Coordinates of C-alpha atoms in Angstrom, one line a residue:
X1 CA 0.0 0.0 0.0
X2 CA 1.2 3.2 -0.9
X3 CA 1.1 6.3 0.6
X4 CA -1.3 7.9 -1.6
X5 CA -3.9 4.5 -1.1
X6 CA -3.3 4.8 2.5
X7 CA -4.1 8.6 3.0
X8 CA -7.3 7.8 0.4
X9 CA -8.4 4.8 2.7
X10 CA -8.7 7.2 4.9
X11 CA -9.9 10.0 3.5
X12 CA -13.0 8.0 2.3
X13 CA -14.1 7.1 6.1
X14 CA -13.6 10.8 6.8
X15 CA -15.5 11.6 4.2
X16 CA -18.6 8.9 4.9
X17 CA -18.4 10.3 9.0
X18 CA -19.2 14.1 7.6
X19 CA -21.4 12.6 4.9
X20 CA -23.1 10.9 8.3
X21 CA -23.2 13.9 10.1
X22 CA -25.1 15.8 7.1
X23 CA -27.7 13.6 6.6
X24 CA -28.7 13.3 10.2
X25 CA -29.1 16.9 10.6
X26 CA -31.1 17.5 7.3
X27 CA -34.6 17.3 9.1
X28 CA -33.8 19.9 11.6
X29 CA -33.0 22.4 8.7
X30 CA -35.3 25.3 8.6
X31 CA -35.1 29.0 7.1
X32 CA -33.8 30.5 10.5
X33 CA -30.4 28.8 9.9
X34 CA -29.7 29.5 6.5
X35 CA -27.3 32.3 5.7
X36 CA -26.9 33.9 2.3
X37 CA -22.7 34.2 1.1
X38 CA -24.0 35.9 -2.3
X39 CA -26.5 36.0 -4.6
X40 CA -28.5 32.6 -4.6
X41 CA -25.6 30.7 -2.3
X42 CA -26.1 29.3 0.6
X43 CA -24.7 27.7 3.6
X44 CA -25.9 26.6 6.9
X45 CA -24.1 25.2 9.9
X46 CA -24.4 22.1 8.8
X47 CA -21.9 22.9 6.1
X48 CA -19.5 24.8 8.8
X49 CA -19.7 21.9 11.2
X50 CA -18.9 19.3 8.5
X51 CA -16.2 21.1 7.3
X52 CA -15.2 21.4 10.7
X53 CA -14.8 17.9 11.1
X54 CA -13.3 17.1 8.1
X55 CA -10.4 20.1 9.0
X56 CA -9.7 18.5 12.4
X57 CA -9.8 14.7 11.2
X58 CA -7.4 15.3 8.0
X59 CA -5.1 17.1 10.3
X60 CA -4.6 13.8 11.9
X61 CA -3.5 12.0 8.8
X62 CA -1.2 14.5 7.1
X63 CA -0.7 16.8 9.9
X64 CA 2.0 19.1 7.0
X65 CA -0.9 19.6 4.9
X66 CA -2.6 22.8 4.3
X67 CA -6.2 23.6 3.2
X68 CA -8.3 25.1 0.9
X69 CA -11.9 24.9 1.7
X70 CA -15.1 26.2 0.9
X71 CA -16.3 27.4 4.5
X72 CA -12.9 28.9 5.0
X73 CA -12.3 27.1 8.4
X74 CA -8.8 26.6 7.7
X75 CA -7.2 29.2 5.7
X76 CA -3.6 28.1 6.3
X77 CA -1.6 26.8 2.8
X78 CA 1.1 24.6 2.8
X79 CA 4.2 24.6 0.4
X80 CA 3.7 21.1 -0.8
X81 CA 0.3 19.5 0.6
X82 CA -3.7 21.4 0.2
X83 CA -6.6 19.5 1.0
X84 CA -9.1 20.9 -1.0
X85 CA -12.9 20.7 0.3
X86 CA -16.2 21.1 -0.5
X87 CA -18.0 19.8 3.0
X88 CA -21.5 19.6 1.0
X89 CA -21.5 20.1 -2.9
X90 CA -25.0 21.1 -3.2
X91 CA -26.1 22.9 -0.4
X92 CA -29.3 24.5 -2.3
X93 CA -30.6 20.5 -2.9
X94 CA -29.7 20.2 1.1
X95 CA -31.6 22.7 2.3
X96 CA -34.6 21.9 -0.4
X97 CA -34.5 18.1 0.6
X98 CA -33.4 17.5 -3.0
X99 CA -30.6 15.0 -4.0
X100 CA -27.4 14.5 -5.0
X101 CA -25.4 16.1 -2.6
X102 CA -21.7 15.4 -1.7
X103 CA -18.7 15.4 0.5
X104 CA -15.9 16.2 -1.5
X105 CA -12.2 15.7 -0.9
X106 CA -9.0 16.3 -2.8
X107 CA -5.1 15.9 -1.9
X108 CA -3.0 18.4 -4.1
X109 CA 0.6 17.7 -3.9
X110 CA 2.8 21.1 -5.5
X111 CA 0.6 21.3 -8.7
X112 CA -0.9 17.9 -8.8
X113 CA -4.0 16.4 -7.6
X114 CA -2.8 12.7 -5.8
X115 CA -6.1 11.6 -4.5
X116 CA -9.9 12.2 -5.1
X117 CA -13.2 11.3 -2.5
X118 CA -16.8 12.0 -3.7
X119 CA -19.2 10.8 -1.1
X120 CA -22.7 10.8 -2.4
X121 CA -24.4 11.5 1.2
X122 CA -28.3 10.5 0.2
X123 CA -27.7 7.2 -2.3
X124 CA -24.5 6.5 0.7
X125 CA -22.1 6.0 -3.0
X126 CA -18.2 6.8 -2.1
X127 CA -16.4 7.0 -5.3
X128 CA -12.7 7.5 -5.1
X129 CA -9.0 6.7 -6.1
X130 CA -5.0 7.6 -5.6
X131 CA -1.9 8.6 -7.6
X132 CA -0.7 5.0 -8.4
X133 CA -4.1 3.2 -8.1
X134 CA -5.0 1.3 -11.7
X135 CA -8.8 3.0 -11.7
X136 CA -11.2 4.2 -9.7
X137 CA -14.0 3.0 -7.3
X138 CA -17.5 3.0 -6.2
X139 CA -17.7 1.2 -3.0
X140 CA -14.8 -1.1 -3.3
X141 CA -15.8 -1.8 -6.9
X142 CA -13.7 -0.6 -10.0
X143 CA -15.6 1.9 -12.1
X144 CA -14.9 2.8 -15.7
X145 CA -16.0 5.7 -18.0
X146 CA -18.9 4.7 -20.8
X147 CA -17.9 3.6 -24.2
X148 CA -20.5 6.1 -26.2
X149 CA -18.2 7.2 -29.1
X150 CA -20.5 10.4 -29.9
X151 CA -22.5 13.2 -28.4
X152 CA -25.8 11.9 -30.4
X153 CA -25.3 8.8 -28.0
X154 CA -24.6 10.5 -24.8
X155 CA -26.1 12.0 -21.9
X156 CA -24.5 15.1 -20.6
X157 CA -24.7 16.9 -17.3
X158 CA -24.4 20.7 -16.7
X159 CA -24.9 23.6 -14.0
X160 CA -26.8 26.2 -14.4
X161 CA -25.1 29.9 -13.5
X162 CA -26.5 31.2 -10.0
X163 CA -25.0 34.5 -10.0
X164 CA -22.6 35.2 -13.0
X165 CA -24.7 35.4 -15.9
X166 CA -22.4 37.4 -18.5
X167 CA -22.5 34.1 -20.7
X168 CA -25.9 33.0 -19.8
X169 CA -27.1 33.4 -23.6
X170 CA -24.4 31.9 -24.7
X171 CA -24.9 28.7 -22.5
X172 CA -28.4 28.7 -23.3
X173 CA -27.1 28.0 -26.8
X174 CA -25.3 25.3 -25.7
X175 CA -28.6 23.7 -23.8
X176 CA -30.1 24.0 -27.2
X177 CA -27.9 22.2 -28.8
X178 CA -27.2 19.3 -27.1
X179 CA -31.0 19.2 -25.8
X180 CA -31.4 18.6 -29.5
X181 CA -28.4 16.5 -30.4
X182 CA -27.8 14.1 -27.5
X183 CA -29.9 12.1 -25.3
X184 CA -30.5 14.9 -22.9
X185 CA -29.1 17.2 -20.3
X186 CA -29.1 16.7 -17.2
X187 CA -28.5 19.6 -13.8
X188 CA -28.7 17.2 -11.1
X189 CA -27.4 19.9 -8.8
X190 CA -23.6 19.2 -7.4
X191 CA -20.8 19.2 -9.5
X192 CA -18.6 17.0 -7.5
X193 CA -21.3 14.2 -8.1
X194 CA -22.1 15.1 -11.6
X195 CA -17.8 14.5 -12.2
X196 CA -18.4 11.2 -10.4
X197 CA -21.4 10.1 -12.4
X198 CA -19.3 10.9 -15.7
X199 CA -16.3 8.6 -13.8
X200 CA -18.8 6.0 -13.5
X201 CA -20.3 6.2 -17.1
X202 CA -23.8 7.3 -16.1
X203 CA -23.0 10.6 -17.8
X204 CA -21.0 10.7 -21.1
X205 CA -20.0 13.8 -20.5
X206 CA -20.2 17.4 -18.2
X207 CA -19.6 21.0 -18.3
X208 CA -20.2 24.5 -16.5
X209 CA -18.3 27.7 -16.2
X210 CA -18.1 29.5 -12.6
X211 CA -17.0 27.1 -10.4
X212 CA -14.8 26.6 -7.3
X213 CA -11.7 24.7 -7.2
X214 CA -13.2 22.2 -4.4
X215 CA -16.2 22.0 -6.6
X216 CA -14.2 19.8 -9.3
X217 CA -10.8 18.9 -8.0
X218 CA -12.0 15.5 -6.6
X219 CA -14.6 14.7 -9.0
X220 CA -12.1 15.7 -12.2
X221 CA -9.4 13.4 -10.7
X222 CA -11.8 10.5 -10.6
X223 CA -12.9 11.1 -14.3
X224 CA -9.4 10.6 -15.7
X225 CA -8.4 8.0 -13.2
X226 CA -11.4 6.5 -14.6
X227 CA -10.4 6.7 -18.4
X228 CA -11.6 10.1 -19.1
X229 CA -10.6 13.5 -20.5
X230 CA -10.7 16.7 -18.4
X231 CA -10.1 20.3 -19.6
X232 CA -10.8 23.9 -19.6
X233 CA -12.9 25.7 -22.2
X234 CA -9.7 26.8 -24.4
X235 CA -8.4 22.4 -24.0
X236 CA -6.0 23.8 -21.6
X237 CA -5.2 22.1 -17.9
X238 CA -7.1 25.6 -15.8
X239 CA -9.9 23.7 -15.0
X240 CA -9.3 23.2 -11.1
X241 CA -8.8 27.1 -10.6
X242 CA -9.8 28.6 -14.0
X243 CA -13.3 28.2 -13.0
X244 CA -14.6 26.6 -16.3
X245 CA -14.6 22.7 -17.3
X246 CA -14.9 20.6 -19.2
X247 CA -15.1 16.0 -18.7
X248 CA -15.8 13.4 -20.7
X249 CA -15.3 9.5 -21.6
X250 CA -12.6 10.8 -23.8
X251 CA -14.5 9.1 -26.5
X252 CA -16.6 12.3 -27.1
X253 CA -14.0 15.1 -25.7
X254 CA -12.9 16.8 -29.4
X255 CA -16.8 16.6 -30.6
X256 CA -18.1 17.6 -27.0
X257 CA -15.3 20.5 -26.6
X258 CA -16.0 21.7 -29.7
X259 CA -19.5 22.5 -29.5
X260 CA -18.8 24.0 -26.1
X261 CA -16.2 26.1 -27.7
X262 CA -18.2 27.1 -30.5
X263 CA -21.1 28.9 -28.0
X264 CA -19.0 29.6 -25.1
X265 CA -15.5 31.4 -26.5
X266 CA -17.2 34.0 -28.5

């Protein structure tokens, strides 16, 4: 077992204790205990306490590491080491007691992401993987992108904008066009889980554009541990802090990228 596994092994218990945590406080969620960070995004404690919990327990495992997470409970970065978290990916679906939402969990080492954990709190799916593992996994089982060779075969995932809308029309031209020319689009809601699904193969293949680093840093590291393709907009490597991506099988990245580029880089 390497170190990466080891740390990952880990990481996925952390990960299934906040996911724990999260779904046994969901019923006492009401409108008194919802705070506003911007337009149309949300957090609660549940989100603080979660990340919370996931600060203190990852401390114990790589106690050099620094952090980068969404609640900013840890603010402190380290040379070499940054846990990147998102304590609930999909905090509008929480608080609507709407599904998928996630626990997401990444390892950066320098400029590299070394491990990946996607917990799926309401279906209780942990999908995850290491720097040196041959795949990735769903509950101990290996997982693999789909084989769709083309966008008219695929089903794609998005998010839809909740405060930056400068490109709206242009992403509305992208709905219409895969709406027409693919099996359907999907906006389940978290990106950390849609990036999983498309690891899996139950997407072919996902986009959006204003997103967070710990929004897609796990999920994108699954996808190409998994077989898949990940970029930014332009085909470039900014998709972790360049707030755009794109992911795929691979089978369907050049046809997929293309039409994104064709609506979205105007």
């Amino acid at each position: 077992m390497n170190q990466f596994e080891e740390l990952c092994l880990k990481t996925k218990e952390i990960a299934k204790k906040a996911g724990a945590f999260i779904k046994e406080q969901q019923s006492k969620i009401k409108a008194d205990v919802i705070e506003t960070k911007g337009m149309h995004d949300f957090v609660t404690y549940v989100d603080k306490t979660a990340e919370e919990l996931i600060v203190s327990e990852l401390k114990k495992i790589l106690p050099e590491a620094g952090f980068i997470a969404e609640e900013g409970t840890e603010t402190y970065r380290a040379d070499r080491f940054n846990w990147i978290i998102d304590p609930l990916d999909g905090t509008t679906n929480y608080i609507h007691g709407f599904s998928p939402f996630a626990v997401s969990i990444a390892l950066q080492e320098n400029d590299e992401i070394v491990l990946g954990v996607v917990y799926e709190i309401s279906l209780a799916e942990c999908f995850y993987s290491w720097k040196g593992a041959e795949g990735a996994y769903l509950n101990g089982n290996a997982i693999h992108v789909s084989k769709a060779n083309t966008v008219d075969a695929s089903l794609i995932a998005t998010g839809f904008p909740y405060y930056d809308y400068d490109l709206l029309k242009n992403f509305m031209a992208t709905l219409e066009y895969f709406i027409i020319n693919s099996h359907g689009v999907r906006r389940p809601g978290s990106a950390a889980t849609d990036l999983a699904y498309v690891a899996c193969g139950r997407f072919e293949a996902f986009y959006e554009y204003s997103l967070q680093a710990w929004d897609v840093a796990a999920g994108s590291f699954l996808v190409k541990q998994a077989g898949g393709a990940v970029c930014d907009f332009k085909g470039g490597e900014d998709y972790i802090f360049g707030k755009e991506i794109i992911a795929s099988n691979g089978l369907v990245q050049e046809e997929f990228k293309s039409v994104v580029q064709k609506y979205m880089l105007k």
